[in-house]
Tab-separated table of C-alpha atoms in Angstrom:
chain	number	residue	atom	x	y	z
A	24	MET	CA	27.180	4.830	-86.839
A	25	LYS	CA	28.792	1.625	-85.643
A	26	ARG	CA	30.651	1.821	-82.314
A	27	ILE	CA	34.172	0.436	-82.037
A	28	TYR	CA	35.657	-0.471	-78.638
A	29	LEU	CA	39.356	0.446	-78.779
A	30	ALA	CA	40.990	-2.387	-76.827
A	31	GLY	CA	44.714	-2.381	-76.194
A	32	PRO	CA	47.535	-1.710	-73.761
A	33	ASP	CA	47.346	1.895	-74.984
A	34	VAL	CA	45.760	2.794	-71.626
A	35	PHE	CA	49.157	2.120	-70.007
A	36	PHE	CA	51.157	4.328	-72.407
A	37	SER	CA	52.543	7.599	-71.083
A	38	ASN	CA	50.607	9.256	-73.936
A	39	ALA	CA	47.395	7.267	-73.293
A	40	GLY	CA	45.052	10.248	-73.483
A	41	GLU	CA	46.577	11.499	-76.725
A	42	ILE	CA	46.470	8.030	-78.319
A	43	GLY	CA	42.866	7.617	-77.242
A	44	ASN	CA	41.933	10.920	-78.832
A	45	GLN	CA	43.830	10.107	-82.030
A	46	LYS	CA	42.080	6.760	-82.291
A	47	LYS	CA	38.690	8.351	-81.701
A	48	ARG	CA	39.364	10.992	-84.371
A	49	LEU	CA	40.411	8.291	-86.862
A	50	CYS	CA	37.223	6.367	-86.092
A	51	GLN	CA	35.191	9.478	-86.804
A	52	ARG	CA	37.041	10.052	-90.099
A	53	TYR	CA	35.995	6.596	-91.318
A	54	GLY	CA	32.409	6.747	-90.091
A	55	PHE	CA	32.649	5.074	-86.682
A	56	ILE	CA	32.311	6.097	-83.034
A	57	GLY	CA	35.409	5.098	-81.042
A	58	LEU	CA	35.008	4.015	-77.414
A	59	PHE	CA	38.271	4.179	-75.446
A	60	PRO	CA	38.614	2.114	-72.217
A	61	LEU	CA	37.684	4.051	-69.104
A	62	ASP	CA	40.707	3.134	-66.987
A	63	GLY	CA	41.591	6.755	-66.301
A	64	GLU	CA	38.077	8.106	-65.957
A	65	VAL	CA	36.329	6.028	-63.315
A	66	ALA	CA	35.992	7.791	-59.952
A	67	ALA	CA	38.242	6.437	-57.202
A	68	GLN	CA	36.384	4.204	-54.754
A	69	THR	CA	37.066	3.816	-51.041
A	70	CYS	CA	39.854	1.318	-51.670
A	71	ALA	CA	42.154	0.569	-54.611
A	72	ARG	CA	40.658	-2.891	-55.161
A	73	ASP	CA	37.151	-1.478	-55.564
A	74	THR	CA	38.456	1.129	-58.017
A	75	GLY	CA	39.979	-1.661	-60.125
A	76	LEU	CA	36.749	-3.632	-60.073
A	77	ALA	CA	34.737	-0.527	-61.002
A	78	ILE	CA	37.004	0.123	-64.018
A	79	SER	CA	36.509	-3.487	-65.104
A	80	LEU	CA	32.726	-3.147	-64.890
A	81	ALA	CA	32.787	0.137	-66.828
A	82	ASN	CA	34.919	-1.400	-69.604
A	83	GLU	CA	32.721	-4.498	-69.764
A	84	ALA	CA	29.702	-2.213	-70.162
A	85	LEU	CA	31.420	-0.329	-73.036
A	86	ILE	CA	32.141	-3.643	-74.764
A	87	ARG	CA	28.533	-4.765	-74.330
A	88	GLU	CA	27.325	-1.594	-76.027
A	89	CYS	CA	29.822	-1.642	-78.911
A	90	ASP	CA	29.374	-3.318	-82.298
A	91	ILE	CA	33.010	-4.022	-83.080
A	92	VAL	CA	36.216	-4.505	-81.099
A	93	VAL	CA	39.526	-3.450	-82.642
A	94	ALA	CA	42.376	-4.646	-80.416
A	95	ASN	CA	45.991	-3.528	-80.333
A	96	LEU	CA	47.584	-6.978	-80.084
A	97	THR	CA	51.180	-5.773	-80.330
A	98	PRO	CA	53.108	-7.857	-77.752
A	99	PHE	CA	53.140	-6.189	-74.349
A	100	ARG	CA	55.611	-7.082	-71.567
A	101	GLY	CA	56.308	-10.487	-73.087
A	102	ALA	CA	55.687	-12.667	-76.128
A	103	SER	CA	51.923	-12.116	-76.230
A	104	ALA	CA	49.354	-9.367	-76.411
A	105	ASP	CA	48.304	-7.604	-73.201
A	106	VAL	CA	46.157	-9.969	-71.096
A	107	GLY	CA	43.488	-7.376	-70.308
A	108	THR	CA	43.068	-6.773	-74.032
A	109	VAL	CA	42.872	-10.518	-74.668
A	110	TYR	CA	40.189	-10.908	-71.969
A	111	GLU	CA	38.196	-8.163	-73.703
A	112	LEU	CA	38.588	-9.854	-77.087
A	113	GLY	CA	37.270	-13.120	-75.625
A	114	LEU	CA	34.404	-11.318	-73.892
A	115	ALA	CA	33.416	-9.634	-77.155
A	116	ARG	CA	33.595	-12.967	-78.998
A	117	GLY	CA	31.299	-14.525	-76.403
A	118	LEU	CA	28.890	-11.602	-76.814
A	119	GLY	CA	28.802	-12.186	-80.576
A	120	LYS	CA	30.593	-8.945	-81.532
A	121	HIS	CA	32.813	-8.541	-84.584
A	122	ILE	CA	36.410	-8.765	-83.377
A	123	HIS	CA	39.565	-7.596	-85.125
A	124	GLY	CA	43.148	-6.965	-84.140
A	125	TYR	CA	46.471	-5.623	-85.303
A	126	SER	CA	50.052	-6.107	-84.214
A	127	ASN	CA	52.993	-3.837	-84.916
A	128	ASP	CA	55.323	-6.842	-84.513
A	129	PRO	CA	55.567	-9.012	-87.654
A	130	ALA	CA	57.256	-11.994	-85.936
A	131	LEU	CA	55.348	-15.246	-85.646
A	132	TYR	CA	54.372	-16.391	-82.148
A	133	THR	CA	56.621	-19.464	-82.109
A	134	GLN	CA	59.728	-17.357	-82.658
A	135	ARG	CA	58.606	-14.704	-80.182
A	136	VAL	CA	57.978	-17.244	-77.402
A	137	PHE	CA	61.314	-18.863	-78.142
A	138	ASP	CA	63.110	-15.494	-78.017
A	139	HIS	CA	61.336	-14.665	-74.757
A	140	ALA	CA	61.528	-17.999	-72.912
A	141	GLY	CA	63.591	-20.438	-74.946
A	142	THR	CA	67.104	-21.657	-74.399
A	143	GLY	CA	69.833	-22.226	-77.026
A	144	THR	CA	68.722	-21.804	-80.636
A	145	ILE	CA	65.417	-22.846	-82.151
A	146	ASN	CA	67.126	-25.117	-84.709
A	147	GLU	CA	68.758	-27.231	-82.006
A	148	GLN	CA	65.320	-28.452	-80.916
A	149	THR	CA	62.950	-31.029	-82.382
A	150	ALA	CA	60.412	-29.451	-84.743
A	151	GLY	CA	56.952	-30.354	-83.505
A	152	ASP	CA	58.110	-30.632	-79.895
A	153	LEU	CA	59.620	-27.237	-79.193
A	154	ARG	CA	60.074	-26.474	-75.479
A	155	ASP	CA	60.918	-23.366	-73.471
A	156	LYS	CA	63.598	-23.237	-70.768
A	157	ASN	CA	61.130	-24.667	-68.238
A	158	GLY	CA	60.092	-27.587	-70.459
A	159	PHE	CA	56.740	-25.986	-71.336
A	160	LYS	CA	55.553	-26.709	-74.878
A	161	ILE	CA	55.804	-23.850	-77.396
A	162	GLU	CA	52.966	-23.572	-79.953
A	163	GLU	CA	54.088	-24.221	-83.555
A	164	PHE	CA	51.143	-23.175	-85.699
A	165	ASP	CA	52.481	-20.347	-87.897
A	166	LEU	CA	50.146	-17.966	-86.066
A	167	HIS	CA	50.722	-14.478	-84.666
A	168	ASP	CA	49.758	-15.183	-81.048
A	169	ASN	CA	48.289	-17.952	-78.894
A	170	LEU	CA	45.955	-20.007	-81.093
A	171	MET	CA	42.841	-18.978	-79.125
A	172	ILE	CA	43.474	-15.361	-80.168
A	173	ASP	CA	44.142	-15.939	-83.864
A	174	GLY	CA	41.435	-18.628	-83.906
A	175	GLY	CA	38.777	-16.487	-82.261
A	176	ILE	CA	39.362	-13.603	-84.660
A	177	HIS	CA	39.362	-15.951	-87.655
A	178	ALA	CA	36.203	-17.757	-86.533
A	179	SER	CA	34.396	-14.446	-86.109
A	180	GLY	CA	35.310	-13.446	-89.666
A	181	GLY	CA	37.624	-10.747	-88.381
A	182	TYR	CA	40.955	-9.354	-89.539
A	183	PHE	CA	44.263	-9.717	-87.704
A	184	LEU	CA	46.632	-7.323	-89.467
A	185	THR	CA	50.351	-7.507	-88.786
A	186	ALA	CA	53.134	-5.092	-89.670
A	187	ASP	CA	55.635	-5.793	-92.445
A	188	ALA	CA	58.404	-4.421	-90.222
A	189	PRO	CA	58.411	-3.803	-86.433
A	190	THR	CA	57.073	-0.433	-85.333
A	191	LEU	CA	56.296	1.054	-81.923
A	192	SER	CA	53.283	-0.108	-79.933
A	193	ASP	CA	51.581	3.243	-80.401
A	194	ASP	CA	52.054	3.449	-84.178
A	195	LEU	CA	48.563	3.831	-85.668
A	196	ALA	CA	49.215	2.965	-89.334
A	197	LEU	CA	47.768	-0.548	-89.070
A	198	PHE	CA	44.915	0.681	-86.909
A	199	GLU	CA	43.982	3.169	-89.622
A	200	ARG	CA	44.344	0.511	-92.340
A	201	LEU	CA	41.913	-1.676	-90.419
A	202	LEU	CA	39.400	1.160	-90.160
A	203	ILE	CA	39.691	1.723	-93.915
A	204	ILE	CA	38.941	-1.960	-94.538
A	205	LEU	CA	36.026	-1.946	-92.094
A	206	SER	CA	34.574	1.208	-93.612
A	207	GLY	CA	34.201	-0.784	-96.821
A	208	THR	CA	36.168	1.651	-98.942
A	209	CYS	CA	38.693	-1.010	-99.875
A	210	SER	CA	39.066	-4.749	-99.514
A	211	ASP	CA	41.936	-6.746	-98.053
A	212	ASN	CA	42.941	-10.379	-98.231
A	213	ALA	CA	44.481	-10.508	-94.758
A	214	ASN	CA	41.600	-12.413	-93.170
B	20	MET	CA	26.075	-33.251	-63.623
B	21	LYS	CA	27.533	-29.795	-64.310
B	22	ARG	CA	30.387	-29.645	-66.831
B	23	ILE	CA	33.562	-27.737	-65.952
B	24	TYR	CA	35.943	-26.533	-68.687
B	25	LEU	CA	39.475	-26.898	-67.307
B	26	ALA	CA	41.218	-23.804	-68.683
B	27	GLY	CA	44.902	-23.262	-68.053
B	28	PRO	CA	48.446	-23.436	-69.374
B	29	ASP	CA	48.390	-27.061	-68.185
B	30	VAL	CA	48.166	-28.120	-71.869
B	31	PHE	CA	51.768	-26.877	-72.264
B	32	PHE	CA	53.152	-28.834	-69.288
B	33	SER	CA	55.355	-31.855	-70.007
B	34	ASN	CA	52.857	-33.846	-67.904
B	35	ALA	CA	49.778	-32.331	-69.613
B	36	GLY	CA	47.980	-35.653	-70.151
B	37	GLU	CA	48.508	-36.739	-66.554
B	38	ILE	CA	47.366	-33.357	-65.162
B	39	GLY	CA	44.281	-33.451	-67.407
B	40	ASN	CA	43.382	-36.908	-66.114
B	41	GLN	CA	43.980	-35.902	-62.493
B	42	LYS	CA	41.762	-32.848	-62.911
B	43	LYS	CA	39.027	-34.914	-64.564
B	44	ARG	CA	39.159	-37.488	-61.742
B	45	LEU	CA	38.925	-34.721	-59.119
B	46	CYS	CA	35.911	-33.274	-60.969
B	47	GLN	CA	34.235	-36.669	-60.886
B	48	ARG	CA	34.957	-37.038	-57.159
B	49	TYR	CA	33.074	-33.808	-56.438
B	50	GLY	CA	30.161	-34.463	-58.786
B	51	PHE	CA	31.277	-32.669	-61.957
B	52	ILE	CA	32.322	-33.645	-65.478
B	53	GLY	CA	35.715	-32.152	-66.357
B	54	LEU	CA	36.385	-31.034	-69.945
B	55	PHE	CA	40.110	-30.669	-70.713
B	56	PRO	CA	41.200	-28.496	-73.698
B	57	LEU	CA	41.644	-30.491	-76.886
B	58	ASP	CA	45.042	-29.075	-77.891
B	59	GLY	CA	46.609	-32.527	-78.165
B	60	GLU	CA	43.640	-34.365	-79.624
B	61	VAL	CA	42.583	-32.484	-82.760
B	62	ALA	CA	43.664	-34.201	-85.994
B	63	ALA	CA	46.476	-32.454	-87.877
B	64	GLN	CA	45.221	-30.448	-90.863
B	65	THR	CA	47.023	-29.866	-94.153
B	66	CYS	CA	49.038	-26.998	-92.679
B	67	ALA	CA	50.105	-25.999	-89.157
B	68	ARG	CA	48.016	-22.815	-89.234
B	69	ASP	CA	44.815	-24.755	-89.973
B	70	THR	CA	45.612	-27.186	-87.173
B	71	GLY	CA	45.939	-24.265	-84.751
B	72	LEU	CA	42.638	-22.779	-85.914
B	73	ALA	CA	40.912	-26.181	-85.628
B	74	ILE	CA	42.121	-26.563	-82.012
B	75	SER	CA	40.782	-23.089	-81.248
B	76	LEU	CA	37.358	-23.971	-82.691
B	77	ALA	CA	37.268	-27.257	-80.762
B	78	ASN	CA	38.112	-25.496	-77.481
B	79	GLU	CA	35.550	-22.750	-78.133
B	80	ALA	CA	32.942	-25.482	-78.702
B	81	LEU	CA	33.860	-27.146	-75.388
B	82	ILE	CA	33.479	-23.817	-73.590
B	83	ARG	CA	30.094	-23.215	-75.224
B	84	GLU	CA	28.863	-26.578	-73.947
B	85	CYS	CA	30.229	-26.257	-70.396
B	86	ASP	CA	28.444	-24.743	-67.405
B	87	ILE	CA	31.465	-23.521	-65.466
B	88	VAL	CA	35.054	-22.524	-66.289
B	89	VAL	CA	37.779	-23.119	-63.704
B	90	ALA	CA	40.990	-21.468	-64.902
B	91	ASN	CA	44.546	-22.028	-63.721
B	92	LEU	CA	45.613	-18.372	-63.522
B	93	THR	CA	49.058	-19.042	-62.060
B	94	PRO	CA	51.412	-16.641	-63.920
B	95	PHE	CA	52.797	-18.202	-67.077
B	96	ARG	CA	55.889	-16.865	-68.876
B	97	GLY	CA	55.570	-13.442	-67.299
B	98	ALA	CA	53.642	-11.458	-64.705
B	99	SER	CA	50.174	-12.554	-65.848
B	100	ALA	CA	48.121	-15.658	-66.463
B	101	ASP	CA	48.468	-17.481	-69.795
B	102	VAL	CA	46.823	-15.408	-72.549
B	103	GLY	CA	44.989	-18.351	-74.111
B	104	THR	CA	43.443	-19.092	-70.728
B	105	VAL	CA	42.504	-15.444	-70.288
B	106	TYR	CA	40.835	-15.373	-73.733
B	107	GLU	CA	38.798	-18.422	-72.700
B	108	LEU	CA	37.802	-16.782	-69.413
B	109	GLY	CA	36.581	-13.711	-71.326
B	110	LEU	CA	34.739	-15.871	-73.865
B	111	ALA	CA	32.991	-17.753	-71.057
B	112	ARG	CA	32.052	-14.495	-69.342
B	113	GLY	CA	30.542	-13.219	-72.605
B	114	LEU	CA	28.595	-16.465	-72.932
B	115	GLY	CA	27.188	-15.997	-69.422
B	116	LYS	CA	29.007	-18.959	-67.856
B	117	HIS	CA	30.123	-19.119	-64.231
B	118	ILE	CA	33.853	-18.340	-64.188
B	119	HIS	CA	36.383	-19.082	-61.464
B	120	GLY	CA	40.143	-19.162	-61.182
B	121	TYR	CA	43.042	-20.022	-58.941
B	122	SER	CA	46.671	-18.984	-58.800
B	123	ASN	CA	49.510	-20.818	-57.089
B	124	ASP	CA	51.357	-17.505	-56.772
B	125	PRO	CA	50.235	-15.385	-53.800
B	126	ALA	CA	51.944	-12.151	-54.929
B	127	LEU	CA	49.787	-9.204	-55.911
B	128	TYR	CA	49.865	-8.129	-59.584
B	129	THR	CA	51.523	-4.761	-58.931
B	130	GLN	CA	54.545	-6.402	-57.318
B	131	ARG	CA	54.733	-9.120	-59.992
B	132	VAL	CA	54.675	-6.628	-62.867
B	133	PHE	CA	57.300	-4.556	-61.104
B	134	ASP	CA	59.513	-7.609	-60.530
B	135	HIS	CA	59.059	-8.603	-64.181
B	136	ALA	CA	59.357	-5.263	-65.927
B	137	GLY	CA	60.246	-2.599	-63.388
B	138	THR	CA	63.508	-0.837	-62.772
B	139	GLY	CA	65.108	0.044	-59.412
B	140	THR	CA	62.949	-0.617	-56.352
B	141	ILE	CA	59.224	-0.117	-56.055
B	142	ASN	CA	59.610	2.308	-53.125
B	143	GLU	CA	61.715	4.725	-55.182
B	144	GLN	CA	58.705	5.453	-57.394
B	145	THR	CA	55.638	7.597	-56.854
B	146	ALA	CA	52.727	5.607	-55.444
B	147	GLY	CA	49.767	6.037	-57.790
B	148	ASP	CA	52.004	6.553	-60.813
B	149	LEU	CA	54.141	3.432	-60.882
B	150	ARG	CA	55.899	2.845	-64.217
B	151	ASP	CA	57.825	-0.052	-65.737
B	152	LYS	CA	61.244	0.289	-67.398
B	153	ASN	CA	59.546	1.401	-70.657
B	154	GLY	CA	57.420	4.064	-68.963
B	155	PHE	CA	54.236	1.975	-69.215
B	156	LYS	CA	51.860	2.425	-66.288
B	157	ILE	CA	51.676	-0.427	-63.767
B	158	GLU	CA	48.234	-1.162	-62.304
B	159	GLU	CA	47.981	-0.455	-58.542
B	160	PHE	CA	44.689	-1.976	-57.464
B	161	ASP	CA	45.621	-4.639	-54.878
B	162	LEU	CA	44.392	-7.289	-57.318
B	163	HIS	CA	45.913	-10.615	-58.356
B	164	ASP	CA	46.117	-9.973	-62.104
B	165	ASN	CA	45.037	-7.391	-64.689
B	166	LEU	CA	41.839	-5.751	-63.461
B	167	MET	CA	39.744	-7.188	-66.300
B	168	ILE	CA	40.523	-10.702	-65.026
B	169	ASP	CA	39.831	-10.122	-61.337
B	170	GLY	CA	36.909	-7.867	-62.271
B	171	GLY	CA	35.278	-10.351	-64.658
B	172	ILE	CA	35.462	-13.160	-62.108
B	173	HIS	CA	34.125	-10.914	-59.348
B	174	ALA	CA	31.277	-9.561	-61.503
B	175	SER	CA	30.229	-13.090	-62.418
B	176	GLY	CA	30.055	-14.048	-58.738
B	177	GLY	CA	33.043	-16.336	-59.123
B	178	TYR	CA	35.949	-17.256	-56.875
B	179	PHE	CA	39.594	-16.360	-57.517
B	180	LEU	CA	41.567	-18.422	-54.999
B	181	THR	CA	45.243	-17.681	-54.422
B	182	ALA	CA	47.877	-19.671	-52.602
B	183	ASP	CA	49.182	-18.691	-49.153
B	184	ALA	CA	52.713	-19.587	-50.304
B	185	PRO	CA	54.046	-20.093	-53.861
B	186	THR	CA	53.663	-23.603	-55.251
B	187	LEU	CA	54.288	-25.111	-58.686
B	188	SER	CA	51.972	-24.344	-61.613
B	189	ASP	CA	50.725	-27.928	-61.647
B	190	ASP	CA	49.951	-28.142	-57.918
B	191	LEU	CA	46.263	-29.065	-57.653
B	192	ALA	CA	45.529	-28.227	-54.002
B	193	LEU	CA	43.747	-24.935	-54.822
B	194	PHE	CA	41.987	-26.514	-57.800
B	195	GLU	CA	40.574	-29.188	-55.473
B	196	ARG	CA	39.634	-26.584	-52.861
B	197	LEU	CA	37.676	-24.718	-55.534
B	198	LEU	CA	35.832	-27.901	-56.536
B	199	ILE	CA	34.935	-28.506	-52.884
B	200	ILE	CA	33.498	-24.992	-52.627
B	201	LEU	CA	31.598	-25.367	-55.910
B	202	SER	CA	30.211	-28.733	-54.882
B	203	GLY	CA	28.520	-26.928	-52.016
B	204	THR	CA	29.980	-29.106	-49.318
B	205	CYS	CA	31.611	-26.129	-47.645
B	206	SER	CA	31.513	-22.372	-47.924
B	207	ASP	CA	34.368	-19.941	-48.427
B	208	ASN	CA	34.742	-16.224	-48.006
B	209	ALA	CA	37.295	-15.774	-50.788
B	210	ASN	CA	34.828	-14.276	-53.279
């Protein structure tokens, strides 16, 4: 059975353990083994910093031994996906793994960044040179997150599924739909 | 000469071209070839989405051909480093490159996340179970960003330099200090 690393900010949810178990059960239902990040399961070291570094090493090892990464890319504390999740997606891409993602927020990245960091209304600005309140350029590529994320998934032949309407970060409908696609029991044109 | 990929949100700065040239000149001064992301130099495709994907592919190719990544990890639009930069750092780690970073913000990640997304004061909460205003767990590991970032750099034997006092995102003092360390002309105990 193929092993799927379950990347996402889910480890920070108040119901992290429950979500992890639900995801693992769904993986099993569709013929996969789900590997949930080990943030809560690594033994405390002599100082907090070393504990953090040990969790990182344990998660990197899980990613190295998986076949597929499925990332919860629903925006987390800002306009973009969780940075730890994005690091893991990049790592997996570099290791030659199959990478996929889903987002429970249907909005395009340009609008999200503007809502998060823009000033005035988007139509008052020059298309093609959109800026945030600090003068930093805002990407305008009709993508769902920073172009390295969408691009990496696309280049790897992966799927990046997005919700038709906003749902909570821990909603698993899209996650399950992705597993169904990956299990080969149906096809999808979302790639 | 070793090639350094110059990852960072610098491509979004209003002075992106100038910063890219300054970084490339500093690389040359210390015996390296600097490769700046190609966000502004890839030809427009027939639609915005394809242009975004083409930039991603071009940047991934640059990272594959570099020896070292030096990432500007100064927080960008939130408590963490720019997500595109973080993806690139992960990709480089997966490809077995040497990865390094610097941040012009000296604050630890726990405090930054709390300032960005917390509620009340940090001392009112239970140490070891710090939560943001949405109930999401806040990392408490005395690190400078999400543990996967600090951890990946540390595991690769890299440096993550941080400023003694906050400076602007485009301040290059730490970037130059990192080049000096990497050029082997002095040592540093920041690793």
